[in-house]
Amino acid sequence: MDSLIASAARALAVGDPLGALARVALRDDPPALALRGIAMAQLGEYDRARELLRRAARAFGPRERLERARCQVAEAEIALAARDLRGSPRALDAAARSLDMLGDHANALHARLVGVRRLLLLGRLDEAEEALAALVTEGAPATLTALAELARAEIALRRIRVTEAEAAFGRSHAAALAAGIPALVAEVERAGRALSAPSAKLIRAGSTRPVRIDEVQALFESGELVIDACRRVVHGPSCSATLAGRPVLFALARALAEAWPADVSRDVLIERAFDARAANASHRARLRVEVGRLRAALRSLARIDATRNGFALEPLGSRAVVVLAPPIDGPAGAILALLEGGESWSTSSLASALGGSQRTVQRALRELEEADAVRSIGQGRSRRWLARSAGAFATTLLLPGALRVR
Amino acid sequence: MHESKRNTRNKQADIVREYGPFPGVGRVHGVTFDGQQVWFATGEKMAAIDPASGQIVRELGVPAYAGTAFDGEYLWQIADDRIQKVDPKSGRVVATLPAPAHGRDSGLTWAEGMLWVGEYRARKIHQIDAKTGAVLRTIESDRFVTGVSWVDGELWHGTSEGEQSEIRKIDPESGEVLERLRMPEGAEVTGLEADRGDLFYCGGGDSGKVRAVRRPKTSAQR
C-alpha cells in the first residue's frame, strides 16, 4: 500500500469520503479506482461507484486475487443498496469461494450475507432462510454479526416466530453497538419497531382492537380457532387450512366467525360471499355447494351446522373463534397483509388469493405504491410485488475490505 | 533487474518475535530503529516501542502513512505526497520534501545523506537528495516495493504482492535479486529496517504487528 492509498483508506474509515477522494481523485491505478468507488458509494453515487469498482477489479494483477474478489463483493453490495437485482448471483458466489480459499473468511461471510439480503429483497424467504442457516457467524466481526442477526430477525418476524425475532433483534442491536456504526444501529432499531407496532386487528365476539405481532403469535398458540384474514388461513389447535385462492370460502368462513357463536342468515352469507344484494334461488343453490366445500376444507377444524336461519360455525377442539383482520380495511389492506408475509406476489396471484378482479388489485397496488407501502421487481408478466418493509434493511454499506485494498 | 538463477539464496524467514497488535493501532506502515527504540508509522501518528519490553514508550502526533527512516538525529516520515523530517525530541516537523512518486511512495531508508524511497506498484526504488528531494537514480525491482533498508552496505526491500511476502536483498546497481527470505502465508511486510545486531524489524500491515526477523550474516561475515 502506498502513502496516499493508506491515507485515503484512513479517511474513508473515519467517514470522510471527500477527504479520500481529494487524495486519489486523479489516480487510475487499481487501488485508487477501488477507493474512489467506495467513496462514491458512500456519497450515494451508486452507478459511478459500481463502474469504478468494476474497473478496479479488472485492473488488479493476476496475483492480486484477494483484491479482485473484494472489489466484486463491494460491487454486489452497492447493487443491493441501489436495489438493482438484475445481476446473476454467480459472480458473488465465486468471489465468496475465492475469499474463503485465500483465507479472508470475514469478507467471504460478507459476500454470502449480501446474497442472503438479495434473496430477502426478492421475496425468496425459504431460500434466504436456508442460505442463512448455512452461514457460520461464530467469531465474525460485529458488523457482520449485526447483519446476519438482522436477516434472521426479519425472517422470524415474517414467519410470526416472535420470540425468535426478538432474540435476533437483541443480538443484532448489541452487535451493531459493538461495531460502533450509528447508521447500522439506527437501521436495526427501525426494523425492530415492527415488533411493537400494531400488525393486525382482532375481532372477537363483535368487538375489534389492534394487536401487536407477539399477540398474534400468542393467539396462534392459544388453541382458539383463528380465521386469519391477513394470510387467508384458518388456524386450529393442531392443524390449519389455507383458503388463499378460495375467496368465496374465505368470505363465508370470515362471516361465520365474526358472528360466532351466533348463526348467520343465508341472505347475509350470500351478500358477503357473492357480493349480491338480493338473493335468488340460484344464489341459494350456490351457497349450499360452497358451504359443502367449506365443510370439506375445514373438516378437522370446525363443523358448519345448518340452523333455521342459515349456518353457524362450531369449532372442534377450540373453545372460541376469533378473526384476525388486516389493520386497514379494503383491498389495499388485504394486499398489504399478504405482502407482509415477506414473499413476492404477482398481480394475478394477488387477485386470485383475494378474489378481487385484477383491475381492483392493480388499482389498490397503484395506491399502495404511491404511498410507498409496496414496491415491485421485474417488468411485464414477471413483475412481482413486495411489502416495502421486507428486506428493507440494505442501506448501510459496509463495503468489504474497504480499508484493506493494498 | 531480475533474479539470477545461479546463486540467489532463498529460504524461509525466521521470525524471532512479534510485537502487538497494540490498542488503537490499525495498520502498521513504515518502521525504523533509532539505536534503542523501534519506531513505526500508524496513520495519524508515529509510535516507538522498547524492543525488550514490547511496550509503546513514545508517540508523536505526526501523520504517518508510509515509510519511516532515521538518520542518526532526525526521523523521516512519509505522509500523503511528502516526506517529513521530524525532530524526535519535540515531535516537530522541521522540514518537508516532495515525495518522488507523488504519494505512490511506500518504503523509506537513510544512507549517507541520501534517502531511498520505494514506489509501491511501480516496483521501483528512487535514490533522492535528502536536502532537495531531487531524484538521483532509480532502481527497478520485479515485485511491489514496500519497506526499504540499507544495512552493512546491503540494500534490502520488503515486498507484498498477491499473497506472497518476502524480504529481498538486491544489487543496488542492477536491481538483481541476491537473497530472499520468504514470509509465512498471511504475514505481510509493509515496512523494513535493520537494527545494529542481526535483526530486521518488519511492519505487519493490517495485522497491526511489528515482527522481528533474523537477518542473515553478510557475505563478509560468512
XYZ file of C-alpha atoms in Angstrom:
628
model
C 0.000 0.000 0.000
C 1.394 3.408 -0.842
C 1.170 6.605 1.149
C -1.835 8.261 -0.494
C -3.766 4.983 -0.692
C -3.146 4.435 3.033
C -4.260 7.927 3.966
C -7.288 7.813 1.642
C -8.327 4.483 3.196
C -7.979 6.047 6.616
C -10.174 8.983 5.544
C -12.858 6.537 4.354
C -12.663 4.665 7.648
C -13.437 7.800 9.623
C -16.361 8.703 7.348
C -14.637 11.330 5.208
C -15.251 10.210 1.597
C -14.468 13.683 0.247
C -11.096 13.642 2.002
C -10.426 10.240 0.470
C -11.395 11.450 -2.999
C -9.171 14.505 -2.667
C -6.197 12.162 -2.254
C -6.849 9.756 -5.108
C -9.184 11.629 -7.482
C -6.631 11.851 -10.273
C -5.240 8.335 -9.994
C -6.274 5.389 -12.136
C -4.221 2.578 -10.586
C -6.450 -0.251 -9.291
C -6.304 0.511 -5.519
C -7.121 4.172 -6.269
C -10.057 3.125 -8.515
C -11.364 0.861 -5.742
C -11.119 3.577 -3.087
C -12.753 6.101 -5.406
C -15.547 3.589 -5.976
C -16.104 3.118 -2.270
C -16.036 6.878 -1.654
C -18.610 7.374 -4.434
C -20.824 4.674 -2.892
C -20.654 6.417 0.470
C -21.745 9.597 -1.286
C -24.716 7.746 -2.805
C -23.375 7.786 -6.385
C -24.077 4.113 -6.906
C -23.762 3.872 -10.697
C -20.410 5.626 -10.759
C -19.267 3.571 -7.758
C -20.047 0.263 -9.477
C -18.284 1.324 -12.638
C -15.146 2.299 -10.699
C -15.118 -0.953 -8.727
C -15.603 -2.965 -11.900
C -12.644 -1.181 -13.490
C -10.573 -1.758 -10.354
C -11.391 -5.484 -10.323
C -10.290 -5.768 -13.951
C -7.104 -3.779 -13.396
C -5.714 -5.721 -10.432
C -2.950 -8.105 -11.484
C -3.271 -11.887 -11.826
C -1.609 -12.400 -8.441
C -3.974 -9.931 -6.704
C -6.916 -12.318 -6.480
C -7.893 -11.145 -2.996
C -8.193 -7.530 -4.108
C -10.217 -8.536 -7.161
C -12.658 -10.638 -5.124
C -13.139 -7.842 -2.581
C -13.973 -5.416 -5.386
C -16.577 -7.872 -6.724
C -18.238 -8.159 -3.306
C -18.255 -4.376 -2.900
C -19.827 -4.022 -6.333
C -22.546 -6.549 -5.413
C -23.282 -4.764 -2.159
C -23.645 -1.452 -3.966
C -26.022 -3.087 -6.485
C -28.090 -4.226 -3.497
C -28.165 -0.735 -1.998
C -29.214 0.619 -5.390
C -31.939 -2.085 -5.477
C -30.562 -3.369 -8.745
C -31.287 -7.082 -8.525
C -30.882 -7.925 -12.186
C -27.371 -9.349 -11.947
C -26.587 -13.012 -11.510
C -25.564 -14.118 -8.031
C -22.968 -16.455 -9.560
C -20.153 -13.896 -9.609
C -20.834 -13.214 -5.945
C -20.710 -16.928 -5.083
C -17.442 -17.275 -6.957
C -15.985 -14.280 -5.114
C -17.054 -15.765 -1.757
C -15.349 -19.051 -2.608
C -12.138 -17.268 -3.651
C -12.097 -15.239 -0.450
C -12.513 -18.378 1.639
C -9.757 -20.081 -0.287
C -7.430 -17.119 0.223
C -8.132 -17.036 3.963
C -10.298 -13.877 4.026
C -13.194 -15.544 5.838
C -14.703 -12.272 7.061
C -15.223 -10.939 3.548
C -16.380 -14.376 2.358
C -19.091 -14.184 5.034
C -19.850 -10.630 3.981
C -20.298 -11.813 0.387
C -22.706 -14.548 1.477
C -24.697 -12.078 3.601
C -25.062 -9.852 0.552
C -26.525 -12.950 -1.143
C -28.993 -13.528 1.720
C -30.113 -9.902 1.713
C -30.593 -10.118 -2.057
C -32.885 -13.142 -1.625
C -34.865 -11.281 1.059
C -35.293 -8.325 -1.265
C -36.542 -10.689 -3.947
C -39.080 -12.137 -1.506
C -37.472 -15.586 -1.631
C -37.851 -16.235 2.080
C -37.265 -20.005 2.053
C -34.049 -19.725 0.085
C -32.868 -16.845 2.273
C -33.542 -18.846 5.417
C -31.708 -21.859 4.028
C -28.698 -19.791 2.938
C -28.584 -18.031 6.302
C -28.687 -21.305 8.209
C -25.616 -22.487 6.304
C -23.506 -19.487 7.409
C -21.013 -19.727 10.249
C -21.110 -16.434 12.156
C -19.184 -17.605 15.214
C -16.301 -15.221 15.823
C -17.285 -12.986 12.888
C -16.703 -9.209 13.064
C -19.501 -7.368 14.916
C -20.780 -5.609 11.784
C -21.365 -8.927 10.033
C -22.953 -10.476 13.120
C -25.318 -7.492 13.248
C -26.334 -8.026 9.619
C -26.745 -11.789 9.940
C -28.916 -11.446 13.052
C -30.961 -8.708 11.395
C -31.701 -11.052 8.492
C -32.579 -13.802 10.955
C -34.914 -11.413 12.828
C -36.570 -10.325 9.603
C -37.297 -13.913 8.558
C -38.590 -14.884 12.021
C -40.841 -11.818 12.043
C -42.357 -12.705 8.663
C -42.940 -16.213 9.911
C -44.518 -14.900 13.153
C -41.907 -16.533 15.355
C -41.827 -13.545 17.659
C -39.637 -14.858 20.477
C -37.021 -15.839 17.937
C -37.327 -12.467 16.179
C -36.931 -10.589 19.475
C -33.839 -12.561 20.419
C -32.294 -11.999 16.986
C -33.073 -8.253 17.085
C -31.446 -8.131 20.527
C -28.281 -9.821 19.268
C -28.258 -7.630 16.164
C -28.596 -4.461 18.232
C -25.820 -5.477 20.634
C -23.515 -6.323 17.723
C -24.323 -3.050 15.926
C -23.485 -1.113 19.110
C -20.244 -3.076 19.454
C -19.389 -2.290 15.831
C -19.977 1.400 16.594
C -21.697 2.175 13.278
C -24.538 4.617 14.051
C -26.289 4.026 10.694
C -26.404 0.305 11.398
C -27.718 0.818 14.950
C -30.451 3.103 13.574
C -31.346 0.537 10.919
C -31.670 -2.268 13.462
C -33.782 -0.090 15.760
C -36.049 0.954 12.914
C -36.547 -2.647 11.814
C -37.140 -3.736 15.424
C -40.053 -1.323 15.781
C -42.135 -3.761 13.719
C -42.311 -5.844 16.895
C -44.218 -3.208 18.840
C -46.337 -1.695 16.053
C -49.920 -2.919 15.622
C -49.796 -5.501 12.879
C -53.420 -6.588 12.674
C -56.820 -6.127 14.303
C -58.579 -8.755 16.307
C -62.340 -9.276 16.046
C -63.704 -11.241 18.970
C -67.405 -11.560 19.690
C -68.245 -8.425 17.732
C -65.606 -6.115 19.248
C -62.414 -5.021 17.465
C -58.984 -3.987 18.796
C -55.460 -3.606 17.322
C -52.894 -6.313 18.173
C -49.113 -6.480 18.058
C -47.250 -9.318 16.390
C -46.462 -11.000 19.718
C -50.200 -11.071 20.455
C -50.748 -12.606 17.022
C -48.296 -15.359 17.854
C -49.927 -15.881 21.271
C -53.270 -16.139 19.514
C -51.970 -18.861 17.178
C -50.706 -20.766 20.199
C -53.880 -20.231 22.257
C -55.790 -23.147 20.790
C -58.591 -20.873 19.644
C -59.872 -21.147 16.099
C -58.294 -18.177 14.292
C -59.705 -17.080 10.965
C -56.633 -15.183 9.731
C -57.713 -12.687 7.084
C -54.153 -11.393 6.754
C -52.725 -14.638 5.451
C -56.068 -16.235 4.456
C -55.513 -19.237 6.669
C -57.722 -20.901 9.310
C -55.642 -21.971 12.324
C -56.810 -24.577 14.788
C -55.130 -26.057 17.843
C -53.436 -28.860 15.923
C -53.686 -28.035 12.231
C -54.568 -25.285 9.804
C -56.155 -24.908 6.392
C -55.232 -22.334 3.805
C -58.015 -20.602 1.932
C -55.786 -18.307 -0.119
C -57.026 -18.634 -3.664
C -60.510 -19.662 -2.474
C -62.009 -16.225 -1.837
C -65.646 -17.352 -1.641
C -64.866 -19.966 1.008
C -62.810 -17.478 2.937
C -65.572 -14.854 2.854
C -68.036 -17.450 4.199
C -65.635 -18.557 6.948
C -64.976 -14.986 7.985
C -68.679 -14.084 8.075
C -69.447 -17.152 10.189
C -66.505 -16.441 12.528
C -67.431 -12.802 13.054
C -70.950 -13.850 14.129
C -69.854 -16.757 16.300
C -71.380 -18.178 18.480
C -74.499 -16.866 16.720
C -75.522 -18.092 13.294
C -75.590 -16.089 10.038
C -78.582 -15.893 7.770
C -78.427 -17.200 4.215
C -79.048 -13.733 2.805
C -76.149 -12.217 4.696
C -73.866 -15.067 3.659
C -74.900 -14.649 0.024
C -74.230 -10.927 0.208
C -70.794 -11.439 1.793
C -69.671 -14.309 -0.411
C -71.142 -13.404 -3.809
C -71.396 -9.654 -3.403
C -75.110 -9.916 -4.301
C -77.700 -7.587 -2.797
C -80.848 -9.558 -3.477
C -80.560 -13.292 -3.082
C -82.381 -15.521 -5.539
C -82.884 -19.253 -5.875
C -79.725 -19.813 -7.851
C -77.738 -17.994 -5.105
C -79.229 -20.318 -2.509
C -78.210 -23.372 -4.534
C -74.709 -21.981 -4.973
C -74.476 -21.247 -1.240
C -75.308 -24.894 -0.458
C -72.484 -26.005 -2.756
C -69.958 -23.558 -1.294
C -70.885 -24.424 2.292
C -70.319 -28.059 1.370
C -66.860 -27.164 0.072
C -66.096 -25.139 3.182
C -67.148 -28.066 5.366
C -64.683 -30.248 3.488
C -61.894 -27.679 3.738
C -62.388 -27.178 7.497
C -63.183 -30.815 8.228
C -60.718 -31.246 11.067
C -61.082 -27.691 12.419
C -64.769 -26.916 12.676
C -68.252 -28.081 11.889
C -70.730 -25.968 9.961
C -74.193 -26.596 11.267
C -77.357 -25.680 9.419
C -79.698 -23.590 11.528
C -83.243 -22.445 10.952
C -81.969 -19.139 9.502
C -78.756 -20.151 7.889
C -75.483 -21.576 9.182
C -73.338 -21.489 12.343
C -69.704 -22.325 12.935
C -68.910 -24.915 15.619
C -65.194 -25.215 16.400
C -63.762 -28.662 17.062
C -61.329 -28.784 19.971
C -61.272 -24.981 20.294
C -63.039 -23.001 22.962
C -63.592 -19.889 20.917
C -63.484 -18.395 17.429
C -61.723 -15.114 16.562
C -60.933 -13.220 13.377
C -57.587 -11.631 12.672
C -58.023 -8.888 10.088
C -55.629 -6.541 8.253
C -55.107 -3.255 10.128
C -56.795 -1.329 7.300
C -59.972 -2.340 5.524
C -60.494 -2.786 1.834
C -58.447 -4.369 -0.934
C -55.328 -2.313 -0.158
C -55.285 -3.575 3.428
C -55.796 -7.151 2.295
C -52.972 -6.895 -0.269
C -50.634 -5.330 2.246
C -51.421 -8.051 4.784
C -50.488 -10.755 2.279
C -47.288 -8.981 1.246
C -46.284 -8.534 4.893
C -45.523 -12.251 4.865
C -42.330 -11.262 3.074
C -42.865 -13.297 -0.097
C -43.205 -11.765 -3.539
C -46.553 -11.965 -5.353
C -47.635 -11.365 -8.932
C -50.687 -9.191 -9.588
C -52.637 -12.200 -10.842
C -51.796 -14.352 -7.821
C -52.849 -11.498 -5.510
C -56.129 -11.242 -7.404
C -56.773 -14.958 -7.183
C -55.808 -15.144 -3.489
C -58.060 -12.244 -2.582
C -60.829 -12.902 -5.047
C -60.795 -9.374 -6.381
C -60.606 -8.598 -10.078
C -57.132 -7.948 -11.481
C -58.281 -4.406 -12.099
C -59.238 -3.854 -8.425
C -55.932 -5.325 -7.324
C -53.984 -3.190 -9.795
C -55.767 -0.065 -8.609
C -55.033 -0.888 -4.969
C -51.377 -1.678 -5.784
C -51.024 1.657 -7.534
C -52.338 3.462 -4.434
C -50.033 1.481 -2.187
C -47.065 2.180 -4.443
C -47.829 5.902 -4.404
C -47.982 5.741 -0.603
C -44.574 3.996 -0.698
C -46.004 0.961 1.094
C -45.197 -1.597 -1.603
C -42.575 -1.964 -4.313
C -42.270 -4.122 -7.396
C -39.464 -6.007 -9.065
C -39.329 -7.101 -12.671
C -41.423 -5.975 -15.619
C -44.471 -7.189 -17.509
C -45.599 -10.721 -16.747
C -42.673 -11.398 -14.429
C -43.479 -8.370 -12.280
C -43.701 -9.218 -8.561
C -44.915 -7.162 -5.598
C -43.348 -6.944 -2.154
C -44.096 -5.088 1.042
C -41.823 -2.101 1.425
C -40.593 -3.311 4.787
C -39.475 -6.794 3.719
C -35.706 -6.782 3.452
C -35.713 -3.016 3.593
C -32.513 -3.015 5.554
C -29.767 -2.904 2.996
C -28.863 0.714 3.000
C -25.904 0.556 5.351
C -22.930 -0.144 3.142
C -20.112 -1.985 4.847
C -18.081 -2.444 1.675
C -15.739 -5.350 2.172
C -12.139 -4.732 2.849
C -12.676 -1.050 2.244
C -9.601 -0.384 4.292
C -7.621 -3.311 3.107
C -7.201 -2.512 -0.540
C -3.426 -2.647 -0.836
C 16.878 -6.266 -12.556
C 15.879 -9.896 -12.468
C 16.777 -12.661 -10.188
C 19.854 -14.669 -11.123
C 19.097 -18.341 -11.272
C 22.599 -19.304 -10.213
C 23.175 -18.037 -6.730
C 20.050 -16.431 -5.234
C 19.730 -17.602 -1.673
C 16.095 -18.378 -0.958
C 14.844 -19.503 2.408
C 12.028 -19.194 4.915
C 12.172 -16.065 7.108
C 12.957 -16.842 10.746
C 10.501 -14.786 12.829
C 12.131 -14.242 16.220
C 9.460 -12.191 17.939
C 6.132 -10.440 17.310
C 5.107 -7.120 18.858
C 1.453 -6.033 19.060
C -1.211 -5.646 17.930
C -1.457 -2.514 20.046
C -4.715 -0.917 21.227
C -5.881 1.806 18.837
C -3.363 0.855 16.152
C -4.956 -0.405 12.923
C -2.387 -0.768 10.212
C 1.381 -0.638 10.644
C 3.145 1.132 7.764
C 6.859 2.070 7.952
C 9.342 1.026 10.646
C 12.766 2.302 11.685
C 15.295 1.858 14.521
C 16.958 4.751 16.367
C 19.546 2.700 18.234
C 17.214 1.959 21.143
C 13.609 2.062 20.074
C 11.687 0.708 17.124
C 9.575 3.452 15.561
C 6.576 2.626 13.435
C 4.028 4.575 11.404
C 0.386 4.016 12.316
C -1.538 6.502 10.172
C -2.240 9.515 12.355
C 0.855 9.143 14.472
C 4.284 7.598 14.941
C 4.921 5.300 17.877
C 8.066 3.832 19.406
C 8.353 0.501 21.183
C 11.079 -0.674 23.515
C 12.144 -3.896 21.798
C 12.979 -5.561 25.104
C 9.632 -4.977 26.851
C 7.485 -4.712 23.716
C 5.683 -1.703 25.257
C 4.935 1.561 23.422
C 7.186 4.163 25.074
C 6.773 7.233 22.839
C 4.162 8.670 20.485
C 4.420 11.632 18.117
C 1.365 13.223 16.502
C 2.869 13.227 13.013
C 0.820 11.910 10.053
C 2.492 8.653 9.088
C 1.052 6.717 6.109
C 4.104 5.037 4.600
C 7.883 4.661 5.080
C 9.828 5.699 8.145
C 13.620 6.262 8.473
C 16.225 7.561 10.968
C 19.405 9.447 10.048
C 21.128 9.343 13.450
C 19.407 12.533 14.625
C 16.089 13.024 12.847
C 13.221 10.746 11.934
C 11.911 10.883 8.354
C 8.306 10.012 7.676
C 6.192 9.814 4.525
C 2.575 11.022 4.635
C 0.390 11.710 1.590
C 2.772 13.047 -1.075
C 5.527 14.454 1.120
C 8.453 13.364 3.270
C 8.584 14.999 6.697
C 11.797 15.495 8.683
C 10.827 15.094 12.328
C 12.744 16.062 15.477
C 12.161 13.023 17.715
C 12.741 15.094 20.877
C 9.977 17.617 20.217
C 7.889 15.786 17.599
C 8.127 18.906 15.432
C 8.301 18.660 11.641
C 11.433 20.706 10.830
C 11.405 20.274 7.046
C 9.416 18.636 4.265
C 10.400 17.325 0.845
C 8.148 16.336 -2.051
C 8.000 12.548 -2.218
C 9.497 11.355 -5.530
C 6.466 9.253 -6.585
C 3.942 11.968 -5.618
C 2.186 9.830 -2.989
C 2.652 6.456 -4.655
C 5.613 6.101 -2.307
C 5.943 3.295 0.191
C 9.223 2.448 1.988
C 11.952 4.816 3.164
C 15.539 4.443 4.410
C 18.504 6.717 5.046
C 22.079 6.172 3.878
C 24.948 8.645 3.676
C 22.986 11.852 3.154
C 20.619 10.190 0.736
C 17.109 8.867 1.141
C 15.926 5.750 -0.688
C 12.214 5.659 -1.375
C 10.133 2.713 -2.574
C 7.459 3.282 -5.243
C 4.984 0.542 -4.441
C 3.123 -0.589 -7.553
C 5.718 0.772 -9.984
C 8.182 -1.706 -8.370
C 10.885 0.955 -8.148
C 13.308 2.380 -5.599
C 14.371 6.023 -6.000
C 17.525 7.481 -4.511
C 16.966 11.146 -3.628
C 18.967 14.012 -2.183
C 17.777 14.490 1.394
C 18.213 18.263 1.152
C 16.415 18.970 -2.110
C 14.357 15.858 -2.809
C 15.950 15.649 -6.294
C 15.843 12.130 -7.746
C 19.404 10.950 -8.355
C 18.704 7.500 -9.702
C 16.077 4.767 -9.877
C 16.435 1.010 -9.455
C 13.802 -1.369 -10.803
C 12.553 -4.417 -8.935
C 10.229 -7.121 -10.216
C 7.914 -7.078 -7.217
C 5.883 -4.367 -5.457
C 8.249 -2.459 -3.181
C 7.220 -1.906 0.427
C 9.869 -1.245 3.091
C 13.445 -0.327 2.124
C 16.567 -0.683 4.307
C 20.309 -0.139 3.856
C 22.419 -2.151 6.280
C 26.113 -3.069 6.211
C 26.391 -1.951 2.602
C 23.458 -4.114 1.529
C 20.186 -2.869 0.092
C 17.108 -4.826 1.216
C 13.465 -4.278 0.451
C 10.200 -5.793 1.549
C 7.577 -6.930 -0.916
C 3.955 -7.986 -0.660
C 2.336 -8.963 -3.919
C -0.681 -11.170 -4.139
C -0.498 -13.462 -1.146
C 3.293 -13.663 -1.210
C 5.518 -11.519 1.002
C 9.319 -11.552 1.117
C 12.350 -9.664 2.349
C 14.831 -9.367 -0.547
C 18.440 -8.291 -0.865
C 19.080 -6.688 -4.233
C 22.106 -5.413 -6.103
C 21.827 -1.582 -5.821
C 23.387 -1.194 -9.263
C 21.444 -3.723 -11.311
C 18.421 -4.495 -9.149
C 19.324 -8.196 -9.351
C 17.825 -10.224 -6.501
C 20.626 -11.705 -4.390
C 18.777 -13.186 -1.455
C 15.179 -13.879 -0.494
C 13.540 -14.528 2.873
C 10.014 -15.867 2.390
C 7.446 -14.766 4.978
C 4.817 -17.248 6.124
C 1.367 -17.012 4.491
C -0.608 -14.023 5.754
C 2.438 -12.204 7.163
C 2.677 -9.019 5.094
C 5.831 -6.923 5.027
C 4.842 -3.248 4.895
C 7.939 -1.680 6.439
C 11.541 -2.778 6.918
C 14.566 -1.689 8.954
C 17.613 -3.484 10.346
C 18.819 -2.923 13.894
C 22.509 -2.838 14.845
C 22.528 -6.528 15.606
C 21.171 -9.336 13.496
C 17.500 -8.427 13.240
C 15.127 -6.882 10.761
C 12.001 -5.200 12.070
C 9.042 -5.551 9.702
C 5.762 -3.665 9.624
C 2.941 -6.206 9.545
C 0.256 -4.185 7.736
C -3.318 -4.993 8.750
C -2.170 -7.406 11.455
C -1.162 -4.312 13.464
C 2.039 -6.134 14.400
C 5.740 -5.446 14.147
C 7.789 -8.590 13.552
C 11.455 -9.191 14.290
C 13.063 -11.430 11.642
C 16.617 -12.846 11.897
C 18.930 -11.165 9.384
C 21.298 -13.495 7.510
C 25.006 -12.858 8.084
C 26.618 -10.582 5.469
C 28.860 -12.123 2.837
C 31.892 -10.663 4.691
C 30.826 -12.434 7.905
C 30.148 -15.756 6.197
